[in-house]
Short mmCIF file of C-alpha atoms in Angstrom, two decimals:
data_model
loop_
_atom_site.label_atom_id
_atom_site.label_comp_id
_atom_site.label_asym_id
_atom_site.label_seq_id
_atom_site.Cartn_x
_atom_site.Cartn_y
_atom_site.Cartn_z
CA UNK A 90 -8.84 13.76 20.72
CA UNK A 91 -8.50 11.62 23.83
CA UNK A 92 -7.47 13.51 26.93
CA UNK A 93 -3.97 12.72 28.08
CA UNK A 94 -4.08 10.42 31.05
CA UNK A 95 -3.86 12.27 34.30
CA UNK A 96 -0.77 11.02 36.03
CA UNK A 97 -1.13 13.77 38.59
CA UNK A 98 2.22 15.32 39.19
CA UNK A 99 2.68 18.07 41.68
CA UNK A 100 5.42 19.76 39.73
CA UNK A 101 4.55 22.88 37.78
CA UNK A 102 4.11 22.34 34.04
CA UNK A 103 7.19 23.05 31.97
CA UNK A 104 7.20 25.86 29.46
CA UNK A 105 6.57 23.35 26.70
CA UNK A 106 3.34 22.09 28.24
CA UNK A 107 2.39 25.59 29.29
CA UNK A 108 2.33 26.49 25.62
CA UNK A 109 -0.39 23.91 25.13
CA UNK A 110 -2.84 26.55 26.28
CA UNK A 111 -3.72 28.32 23.01
CA UNK A 112 -4.49 31.62 24.72
CA UNK A 113 -1.11 31.65 26.42
CA UNK A 114 0.51 30.74 23.11
CA UNK A 115 -1.24 33.58 21.32
CA UNK A 116 -0.16 35.99 24.02
CA UNK A 117 3.44 34.87 23.63
CA UNK A 118 3.20 34.95 19.83
CA UNK A 119 1.78 38.47 19.92
CA UNK A 120 4.85 39.58 21.81
CA UNK A 121 7.43 37.61 19.81
CA UNK A 122 6.21 38.17 16.26
CA UNK A 123 6.92 41.95 16.06
CA UNK A 124 10.41 41.47 17.49
CA UNK A 125 11.14 38.62 15.07
CA UNK A 126 9.76 40.62 12.16
CA UNK A 127 12.01 43.59 12.91
CA UNK A 128 15.04 41.32 13.35
CA UNK A 129 14.19 39.59 10.06
CA UNK A 130 13.96 42.89 8.20
CA UNK A 131 17.27 44.13 9.59
CA UNK A 132 19.15 40.89 8.88
CA UNK A 133 17.74 40.57 5.38
CA UNK A 134 18.59 44.18 4.51
CA UNK A 135 22.13 43.80 5.84
CA UNK A 136 22.48 40.43 4.11
CA UNK A 137 21.21 41.76 0.79
CA UNK A 138 23.54 44.76 1.00
CA UNK A 139 26.53 42.55 1.74
CA UNK A 140 25.39 40.15 -0.96
CA UNK A 141 25.29 42.84 -3.61
CA UNK A 142 28.63 44.34 -2.60
CA UNK A 143 30.32 40.94 -2.28
CA UNK A 144 33.08 40.24 -4.82
CA UNK A 145 32.08 38.52 -8.01
CA UNK A 146 33.17 35.00 -8.68
CA UNK A 147 36.08 34.77 -11.09
CA UNK A 148 34.27 32.17 -13.16
CA UNK A 149 30.61 32.89 -12.70
CA UNK A 150 30.61 36.68 -12.70
CA UNK A 151 27.68 38.43 -11.09
CA UNK A 152 25.35 35.43 -11.40
CA UNK A 153 26.94 34.03 -8.26
CA UNK A 154 24.84 36.49 -6.28
CA UNK A 155 21.81 34.28 -6.84
CA UNK A 156 23.56 31.97 -4.38
CA UNK A 157 22.74 34.32 -1.49
CA UNK A 158 19.05 33.57 -1.89
CA UNK A 159 19.16 30.14 -3.52
CA UNK A 160 21.19 28.40 -0.83
CA UNK A 161 19.14 29.71 2.14
CA UNK A 162 15.93 28.69 0.37
CA UNK A 163 17.28 25.21 -0.15
CA UNK A 164 18.43 24.91 3.49
CA UNK A 165 15.08 26.14 4.72
CA UNK A 166 13.14 23.77 2.51
CA UNK A 167 14.83 20.93 4.40
CA UNK A 168 14.71 22.62 7.80
CA UNK A 169 10.99 23.15 7.41
CA UNK A 170 10.44 19.42 6.93
CA UNK A 171 12.59 18.90 10.02
CA UNK A 172 10.36 21.26 12.00
CA UNK A 173 7.33 19.43 10.64
CA UNK A 174 8.81 16.08 11.69
CA UNK A 175 9.33 17.42 15.22
CA UNK A 176 5.75 18.64 15.21
CA UNK A 177 4.66 15.20 13.99
CA UNK A 178 6.48 13.62 16.92
CA UNK A 179 4.73 16.15 19.14
CA UNK A 180 1.37 15.02 17.80
CA UNK A 181 2.01 11.30 18.02
CA UNK A 182 4.13 11.00 21.14
CA UNK A 183 3.24 13.88 23.47
CA UNK A 184 -0.17 14.66 21.95
CA UNK A 185 0.67 18.32 22.20
CA UNK A 186 -2.45 20.13 21.04
CA UNK A 187 -0.55 22.78 19.11
CA UNK A 188 1.77 20.37 17.32
CA UNK A 189 -0.68 19.55 14.56
CA UNK A 190 -1.45 23.24 14.12
CA UNK A 191 2.27 23.81 13.76
CA UNK A 192 2.59 21.03 11.18
CA UNK A 193 -0.36 22.26 9.16
CA UNK A 194 0.90 25.84 9.26
CA UNK A 195 4.47 24.92 8.26
CA UNK A 196 3.59 22.89 5.17
CA UNK A 197 2.61 25.76 2.83
CA UNK A 198 5.61 27.82 3.96
CA UNK A 199 7.91 24.90 3.24
CA UNK A 200 6.25 24.44 -0.14
CA UNK A 201 6.94 28.07 -1.05
CA UNK A 202 10.58 27.86 0.09
CA UNK A 203 11.11 24.65 -1.88
CA UNK A 204 9.47 26.17 -4.94
CA UNK A 205 11.68 29.26 -4.64
CA UNK A 206 14.79 27.11 -4.22
CA UNK A 207 13.88 25.23 -7.42
CA UNK A 208 13.04 28.46 -9.28
CA UNK A 209 16.19 30.36 -8.27
CA UNK A 210 18.19 27.21 -8.93
CA UNK A 211 16.96 26.96 -12.47
CA UNK A 212 17.48 30.70 -13.07
CA UNK A 213 21.05 30.17 -11.90
CA UNK A 214 21.38 26.96 -13.90
CA UNK A 215 20.42 28.55 -17.21
CA UNK A 216 23.57 30.74 -17.61
CA UNK A 217 25.88 28.32 -15.78
CA UNK A 218 24.86 24.89 -17.03
CA UNK A 219 23.11 26.06 -20.19
CA UNK A 220 19.82 24.48 -19.23
CA UNK A 221 16.91 25.25 -16.96
CA UNK A 222 16.65 21.78 -15.57
CA UNK A 223 18.67 18.58 -15.42
CA UNK A 224 17.58 15.29 -13.89
CA UNK A 225 20.43 15.47 -11.47
CA UNK A 226 20.28 13.67 -8.12
CA UNK A 227 19.89 16.77 -5.96
CA UNK A 228 17.44 18.51 -8.26
CA UNK A 229 15.31 15.42 -8.51
CA UNK A 230 15.29 14.79 -4.78
CA UNK A 231 14.36 18.41 -4.01
CA UNK A 232 11.60 18.11 -6.58
CA UNK A 233 10.41 14.99 -4.76
CA UNK A 234 10.40 17.06 -1.56
CA UNK A 235 8.23 19.62 -3.36
CA UNK A 236 5.78 16.85 -4.31
CA UNK A 237 5.75 15.58 -0.72
CA UNK A 238 4.81 19.05 0.57
CA UNK A 239 1.97 19.10 -1.95
CA UNK A 240 0.88 15.63 -0.81
CA UNK A 241 0.83 16.68 2.85
CA UNK A 242 -1.17 19.80 2.05
CA UNK A 243 -3.62 17.76 -0.02
CA UNK A 244 -3.94 15.28 2.84
CA UNK A 245 -4.57 17.90 5.55
CA UNK A 246 -7.22 19.51 3.36
CA UNK A 247 -8.85 16.21 2.38
CA UNK A 248 -9.80 15.04 5.89
CA UNK A 249 -12.45 17.11 7.64
CA UNK A 250 -11.89 15.94 11.19
CA UNK A 251 -8.92 17.97 12.41
CA UNK A 252 -7.53 15.49 14.93
CA UNK A 253 -7.74 12.64 12.43
CA UNK A 254 -6.11 14.76 9.72
CA UNK A 255 -3.39 15.69 12.20
CA UNK A 256 -2.44 12.08 12.92
CA UNK A 257 -2.54 11.05 9.28
CA UNK A 258 -0.35 13.97 8.27
CA UNK A 259 2.03 13.30 11.16
CA UNK A 260 2.54 9.68 10.10
CA UNK A 261 3.16 10.61 6.47
CA UNK A 262 5.53 13.40 7.55
CA UNK A 263 7.62 11.03 9.62
CA UNK A 264 7.78 8.46 6.83
CA UNK A 265 8.68 11.23 4.40
CA UNK A 266 11.51 12.37 6.66
CA UNK A 267 13.48 9.42 5.26
CA UNK A 268 13.92 11.59 2.19
CA UNK A 269 15.80 14.33 4.07
CA UNK A 270 19.16 12.53 4.41
CA UNK A 271 18.82 11.41 0.80
CA UNK A 272 18.60 15.05 -0.27
CA UNK A 273 21.39 16.15 2.01
CA UNK A 274 23.86 13.54 0.83
CA UNK A 275 22.64 13.10 -2.74
CA UNK A 276 25.45 15.29 -4.06
CA UNK A 277 28.03 13.19 -2.23
CA UNK A 278 26.59 9.81 -3.20
CA UNK A 279 25.87 10.55 -6.83
CA UNK A 280 28.56 12.84 -8.12
CA UNK A 281 26.66 14.84 -10.70
CA UNK A 282 26.29 18.35 -12.06
CA UNK A 283 25.26 20.04 -8.83
CA UNK A 284 28.29 21.04 -6.79
CA UNK A 285 28.92 19.30 -3.47
CA UNK A 286 28.40 21.00 -0.12
CA UNK A 287 30.77 23.92 0.36
CA UNK A 288 29.83 25.30 3.76
CA UNK A 289 29.07 22.52 6.21
CA UNK A 290 31.99 20.15 5.88
CA UNK A 291 34.18 18.37 8.35
CA UNK A 292 37.32 20.02 7.03
CA UNK A 293 35.87 23.53 7.22
CA UNK A 294 34.14 25.59 4.56
CA UNK A 295 35.73 25.70 1.13
CA UNK A 296 34.05 28.97 0.32
CA UNK A 297 35.88 32.28 0.64
CA UNK A 298 35.01 34.31 3.80
CA UNK A 299 34.00 37.32 1.69
CA UNK A 300 31.20 35.19 0.27
CA UNK A 301 30.57 33.10 3.36
CA UNK A 302 29.53 35.98 5.59
CA UNK A 303 26.76 37.40 3.38
CA UNK A 304 25.53 33.85 2.83
CA UNK A 305 25.37 33.07 6.53
CA UNK A 306 23.66 36.38 7.32
CA UNK A 307 21.10 35.73 4.59
CA UNK A 308 20.56 32.21 5.95
CA UNK A 309 19.94 33.59 9.44
CA UNK A 310 17.64 36.23 7.99
CA UNK A 311 15.55 33.71 6.08
CA UNK A 312 15.43 31.40 9.09
CA UNK A 313 14.06 34.29 11.16
CA UNK A 314 11.62 34.98 8.33
CA UNK A 315 10.52 31.36 8.43
CA UNK A 316 9.84 31.47 12.16
CA UNK A 317 8.00 34.79 11.87
CA UNK A 318 5.76 33.39 9.15
CA UNK A 319 5.35 30.11 10.99
CA UNK A 320 4.27 31.74 14.26
CA UNK A 321 1.90 34.02 12.38
CA UNK A 322 0.42 31.07 10.52
CA UNK A 323 -0.03 29.12 13.76
CA UNK A 324 -1.77 32.08 15.34
CA UNK A 325 -4.04 32.44 12.31
CA UNK A 326 -4.86 28.75 12.37
CA UNK A 327 -5.76 28.88 16.08
CA UNK A 328 -8.03 31.83 15.44
CA UNK A 329 -9.59 30.06 12.46
CA UNK A 330 -10.35 27.01 14.58
CA UNK A 331 -11.86 29.18 17.30
CA UNK A 332 -14.08 30.93 14.79
CA UNK A 333 -15.15 27.58 13.39
CA UNK A 334 -15.93 26.25 16.85
CA UNK A 335 -17.94 29.38 17.67
CA UNK A 336 -19.83 29.13 14.39
CA UNK A 337 -20.63 25.52 15.12
CA UNK A 338 -21.90 26.35 18.61
CA UNK A 339 -23.94 29.24 17.26
CA UNK A 340 -25.41 27.06 14.53
CA UNK A 341 -26.28 24.36 17.02
CA UNK A 342 -28.01 26.86 19.31
CA UNK A 343 -29.96 28.43 16.46
CA UNK A 344 -30.83 24.99 15.15
CA UNK A 345 -32.07 23.80 18.52
CA UNK A 346 -34.22 26.90 19.02
CA UNK A 347 -35.94 26.92 15.62
CA UNK A 348 -36.17 23.13 15.55
CA UNK A 349 -37.94 23.04 18.89
CA UNK A 350 -40.29 25.84 17.92
CA UNK A 351 -41.31 24.40 14.58
CA UNK A 352 -41.91 21.05 16.16
CA UNK A 353 -44.16 22.75 18.68
CA UNK A 354 -46.12 24.39 15.90
CA UNK A 355 -46.65 21.21 13.99
CA UNK A 356 -47.93 19.17 16.84
CA UNK B 114 -1.82 -15.36 10.58
CA UNK B 115 -1.72 -18.06 7.91
CA UNK B 116 -5.52 -18.03 7.87
CA UNK B 117 -5.50 -14.30 7.33
CA UNK B 118 -3.05 -14.73 4.50
CA UNK B 119 -5.12 -17.40 2.79
CA UNK B 120 -8.34 -15.47 3.29
CA UNK B 121 -6.89 -12.29 1.77
CA UNK B 122 -5.35 -14.27 -1.04
CA UNK B 123 -8.64 -15.92 -1.93
CA UNK B 124 -10.51 -12.66 -1.73
CA UNK B 125 -7.92 -10.98 -3.88
CA UNK B 126 -8.12 -13.61 -6.58
CA UNK B 127 -11.84 -14.23 -6.58
CA UNK B 128 -13.54 -11.02 -5.67
CA UNK B 129 -14.14 -8.55 -8.41
CA UNK B 130 -11.13 -9.56 -10.45
CA UNK B 131 -8.91 -6.93 -8.82
CA UNK B 132 -5.77 -8.90 -9.62
CA UNK B 133 -6.78 -9.49 -13.22
CA UNK B 134 -7.48 -5.82 -13.76
CA UNK B 135 -4.03 -5.04 -12.40
CA UNK B 136 -2.41 -7.29 -15.01
CA UNK B 137 -4.58 -5.85 -17.77
CA UNK B 138 -3.55 -2.35 -16.72
CA UNK B 139 0.10 -3.39 -16.75
CA UNK B 140 -0.30 -4.84 -20.25
CA UNK B 141 -2.10 -1.73 -21.43
CA UNK B 142 0.59 0.61 -20.09
CA UNK B 143 3.45 -1.39 -21.55
CA UNK B 144 1.79 -1.79 -24.94
CA UNK B 145 0.88 1.89 -25.13
CA UNK B 146 4.49 3.02 -24.85
CA UNK B 147 5.64 1.56 -28.23
CA UNK B 148 2.84 3.51 -29.86
CA UNK B 149 4.17 6.65 -28.20
CA UNK B 150 7.89 6.23 -28.85
CA UNK B 151 7.62 4.37 -32.17
CA UNK B 152 8.28 0.72 -33.05
CA UNK B 153 12.08 1.03 -33.25
CA UNK B 154 13.24 -2.25 -31.70
CA UNK B 155 16.66 -0.97 -30.65
CA UNK B 156 15.13 1.92 -28.79
CA UNK B 157 12.53 -0.36 -27.23
CA UNK B 158 15.11 -2.83 -26.02
CA UNK B 159 16.98 0.06 -24.42
CA UNK B 160 13.85 1.42 -22.76
CA UNK B 161 12.55 -2.03 -21.86
CA UNK B 162 13.45 -2.33 -18.15
CA UNK B 163 12.32 1.21 -17.45
CA UNK B 164 8.97 0.57 -19.14
CA UNK B 165 8.43 -2.66 -17.24
CA UNK B 166 9.23 -0.91 -13.97
CA UNK B 167 6.96 2.06 -14.60
CA UNK B 168 4.14 -0.24 -15.64
CA UNK B 169 4.57 -2.39 -12.54
CA UNK B 170 4.79 0.68 -10.26
CA UNK B 171 1.59 2.20 -11.64
CA UNK B 172 -0.26 -1.09 -11.64
CA UNK B 173 0.66 -1.88 -8.06
CA UNK B 174 -0.31 1.63 -6.92
CA UNK B 175 -3.64 1.22 -8.66
CA UNK B 176 -4.78 -1.66 -6.48
CA UNK B 177 -3.46 -0.30 -3.20
CA UNK B 178 -6.48 1.67 -2.07
CA UNK B 179 -8.44 -1.59 -1.86
CA UNK B 180 -5.95 -3.00 0.66
CA UNK B 181 -7.91 -1.85 3.72
CA UNK B 182 -11.03 -0.33 2.24
CA UNK B 183 -12.77 -3.61 1.46
CA UNK B 184 -12.07 -4.80 4.99
CA UNK B 185 -13.38 -1.59 6.43
CA UNK B 186 -16.60 -1.89 4.47
CA UNK B 187 -17.44 -5.37 5.77
CA UNK B 188 -16.17 -4.66 9.27
CA UNK B 189 -13.33 -7.15 9.40
CA UNK B 190 -10.86 -4.29 9.85
CA UNK B 191 -12.45 -3.55 13.22
CA UNK B 192 -12.00 -7.20 14.17
CA UNK B 193 -8.34 -7.02 13.21
CA UNK B 194 -7.90 -3.91 15.34
CA UNK B 195 -9.69 -5.52 18.26
CA UNK B 196 -7.53 -8.60 17.99
CA UNK B 197 -4.39 -6.48 18.18
CA UNK B 198 -3.79 -7.62 21.74
CA UNK B 199 -3.33 -11.21 20.61
CA UNK B 200 -1.78 -10.53 17.21
CA UNK B 201 0.46 -7.54 16.89
CA UNK B 202 -1.25 -5.16 14.49
CA UNK B 203 1.85 -4.37 12.39
CA UNK B 204 2.26 -8.11 11.88
CA UNK B 205 -1.31 -8.43 10.63
CA UNK B 206 -0.68 -5.52 8.28
CA UNK B 207 2.49 -7.21 7.05
CA UNK B 208 0.56 -10.40 6.34
CA UNK B 209 -2.13 -8.46 4.54
CA UNK B 210 0.53 -6.75 2.44
CA UNK B 211 2.10 -10.09 1.54
CA UNK B 212 -1.27 -11.50 0.53
CA UNK B 213 -2.03 -8.41 -1.54
CA UNK B 214 1.36 -8.68 -3.18
CA UNK B 215 0.89 -12.38 -3.99
CA UNK B 216 -2.56 -11.86 -5.39
CA UNK B 217 -2.11 -8.75 -7.45
CA UNK B 218 1.59 -7.96 -7.94
CA UNK B 219 3.19 -11.37 -8.34
CA UNK B 220 1.22 -12.03 -11.57
CA UNK B 221 2.71 -8.83 -12.96
CA UNK B 222 6.19 -10.09 -12.19
CA UNK B 223 5.39 -13.37 -13.93
CA UNK B 224 3.98 -11.55 -16.93
CA UNK B 225 6.99 -9.24 -17.16
CA UNK B 226 9.32 -11.63 -19.10
CA UNK B 227 6.65 -12.19 -21.75
CA UNK B 228 6.28 -8.48 -22.27
CA UNK B 229 10.05 -8.15 -22.23
CA UNK B 230 10.31 -10.52 -25.20
CA UNK B 231 7.83 -8.36 -27.08
CA UNK B 232 10.08 -5.40 -26.32
CA UNK B 233 13.11 -7.17 -27.81
CA UNK B 234 15.05 -7.28 -24.55
CA UNK B 235 18.13 -9.46 -24.22
CA UNK B 236 17.72 -12.63 -22.13
CA UNK B 237 20.08 -11.38 -19.41
CA UNK B 238 18.29 -8.03 -19.16
CA UNK B 239 15.02 -9.91 -19.08
CA UNK B 240 16.13 -12.06 -16.18
CA UNK B 241 17.58 -9.10 -14.33
CA UNK B 242 14.47 -6.99 -14.79
CA UNK B 243 12.25 -9.81 -13.55
CA UNK B 244 14.51 -10.42 -10.58
CA UNK B 245 14.55 -6.74 -9.61
CA UNK B 246 10.78 -6.61 -9.97
CA UNK B 247 10.44 -9.67 -7.77
CA UNK B 248 12.60 -8.09 -5.08
CA UNK B 249 11.52 -4.48 -5.46
CA UNK B 250 7.74 -4.56 -5.82
CA UNK B 251 7.11 -5.74 -2.23
CA UNK B 252 8.70 -2.46 -1.09
CA UNK B 253 6.05 -0.55 -3.04
CA UNK B 254 3.29 -2.60 -1.44
CA UNK B 255 4.72 -2.16 2.06
CA UNK B 256 5.14 1.59 1.84
CA UNK B 257 1.84 1.80 -0.01
CA UNK B 258 0.12 0.22 2.96
CA UNK B 259 0.87 3.40 4.90
CA UNK B 260 -0.85 5.50 2.28
CA UNK B 261 -3.76 3.09 2.07
CA UNK B 262 -4.17 3.16 5.86
CA UNK B 263 -4.08 6.94 5.98
CA UNK B 264 -6.66 7.24 3.23
CA UNK B 265 -8.87 4.40 4.44
CA UNK B 266 -11.60 6.68 5.77
CA UNK B 267 -11.66 8.87 2.69
CA UNK B 268 -14.33 8.13 0.13
CA UNK B 269 -12.09 8.96 -2.82
CA UNK B 270 -8.74 8.08 -1.39
CA UNK B 271 -7.26 6.22 -4.36
CA UNK B 272 -5.72 9.21 -6.07
CA UNK B 273 -4.44 10.63 -2.80
CA UNK B 274 -2.70 7.34 -2.01
CA UNK B 275 -0.82 7.53 -5.30
CA UNK B 276 0.16 11.17 -4.72
CA UNK B 277 1.45 10.43 -1.23
CA UNK B 278 3.24 7.20 -2.08
CA UNK B 279 4.79 7.95 -5.45
CA UNK B 280 7.53 10.24 -4.05
CA UNK B 281 8.47 7.59 -1.49
CA UNK B 282 8.55 4.87 -4.15
CA UNK B 283 10.98 6.77 -6.34
CA UNK B 284 14.15 5.35 -4.69
CA UNK B 285 12.83 1.84 -5.35
CA UNK B 286 12.30 2.74 -8.99
CA UNK B 287 15.76 4.30 -9.32
CA UNK B 288 17.62 1.31 -7.93
CA UNK B 289 15.39 -1.24 -9.66
CA UNK B 290 15.97 0.31 -13.06
CA UNK B 291 19.67 0.93 -12.49
CA UNK B 292 20.19 -2.68 -11.45
CA UNK B 293 18.36 -3.89 -14.57
CA UNK B 294 20.49 -1.67 -16.79
CA UNK B 295 23.67 -2.66 -15.01
CA UNK B 296 23.17 -6.26 -16.12
CA UNK B 297 23.38 -5.22 -19.77
CA UNK B 298 25.83 -2.33 -19.85
CA UNK B 299 29.27 -3.57 -19.10
CA UNK B 300 31.14 -1.22 -16.74
CA UNK B 301 28.32 -0.80 -14.23
CA UNK B 302 28.15 -3.62 -11.67
CA UNK B 303 24.83 -5.34 -11.07
CA UNK B 304 25.23 -6.29 -7.44
CA UNK B 305 25.45 -2.92 -5.56
CA UNK B 306 22.16 -1.42 -6.81
CA UNK B 307 20.50 -4.79 -6.45
CA UNK B 308 21.62 -5.11 -2.84
CA UNK B 309 20.45 -1.56 -2.11
CA UNK B 310 17.11 -2.55 -3.61
CA UNK B 311 16.95 -5.54 -1.25
CA UNK B 312 17.82 -3.24 1.66
CA UNK B 313 15.06 -0.83 0.66
CA UNK B 314 12.55 -3.65 0.61
CA UNK B 315 13.62 -4.80 4.06
CA UNK B 316 13.50 -1.27 5.49
CA UNK B 317 10.08 -0.63 4.03
CA UNK B 318 8.91 -4.02 5.33
CA UNK B 319 9.48 -2.60 8.82
CA UNK B 320 8.55 1.06 8.34
CA UNK B 321 5.46 0.43 6.23
CA UNK B 322 3.50 -1.97 8.48
CA UNK B 323 4.32 -0.02 11.66
CA UNK B 324 3.24 3.33 10.27
CA UNK B 325 0.22 1.73 8.61
CA UNK B 326 -0.81 0.21 11.93
CA UNK B 327 -0.43 3.60 13.63
CA UNK B 328 -2.52 5.22 10.92
CA UNK B 329 -5.23 2.58 11.18
CA UNK B 330 -5.45 3.09 14.93
CA UNK B 331 -5.57 6.84 14.49
CA UNK B 332 -8.37 6.51 11.96
CA UNK B 333 -10.31 4.36 14.36
CA UNK B 334 -10.69 6.58 17.41
#
């Protein structure tokens, strides 16, 4: 990776650039991850409790409780691509050294959230719509998102050189971000089986507060879960790269030593 | 730029029969489907536009990995990148895409009405399907250029290009097929999906070459 040009500024580096130092980042992550994990556990427990004690829907009965996990999964599947797009900008524009690590670490998490959103959605769809799957606009576009996560993961694994893989993945991520608004507004543009947005609307949520609160708490809980997992994955990836670099250096040293010796013996 | 266009066009037509294989693949896909769904002419005429579109989509994805790879092998890609100070690189990519489209996708569009007759499609549907293919397939080539540029350094990039590009090409497919159907079924209007298809092509004509140029530069250093 080319070094960023040194336009020597006297000002101290901002916190964002300070994080470019992997050691400093790991130190910060070591401190933040336990706190986030505890917060995640508390929020999810509270959210699940509220979710199970929330009133049943007059039409859907108890199956409506799937909503408390399905909707957060679906939100997160889109938010994760958003985070990846920011990371992609970080790679391409600011050449932040941790941005590509962040992108690579986020992709599998996003894949799992998207898969869970699709799975819980079809478990919910079976009793409500009478079918596991319909080729409805939102379902199809989320499925396309699932395929895009798989494509990104395949791409990052296919290119050996990490910096080259990072740029390729960043470009594809940004192009793929076109799909996000299509998913968000698909239920408004194509009025199909999936219900339109009920929470984030201009005229206020159309969902009853007794259901809204558990939903929001679960959403916050899963968002915290996402960031916990994401930070952990970034930390793991940094460590993995360090180990690889060390192995490479060790191999080169060993190679140089034995190579030199054997050459000496032959001649 | 015109020289580049002509050069790519000639290469595409002469070298290795890439364009011809594309058409053969298109024919093979479209003729396989009646074997799969049965020779019922009513059903075939209903499925016709969708089959033509899927065949064209697959056939144009098939040739995409050669868009930059051949140039990389003989070194002319490096020359293009070096000349990027005089000729804007995205523009060169756009020209290359247009040449690739003329050489290997335009024949598919021309062959589409013939196949449509075999599928018992109505004349209006036939015209509409051909028109949507004419307008929509450049979008696939443009956005495919991004995938081809990303995968240019990979030895077996062809499959990866298809995996990366297919999700992005789905909107093109949706609006292309819905415009073709709208010409036959009465209540649905033809113009709105067709105009959206045109818009998609124009958007991808900007997004595709720029991101492809960025990817080519990234693959270089």
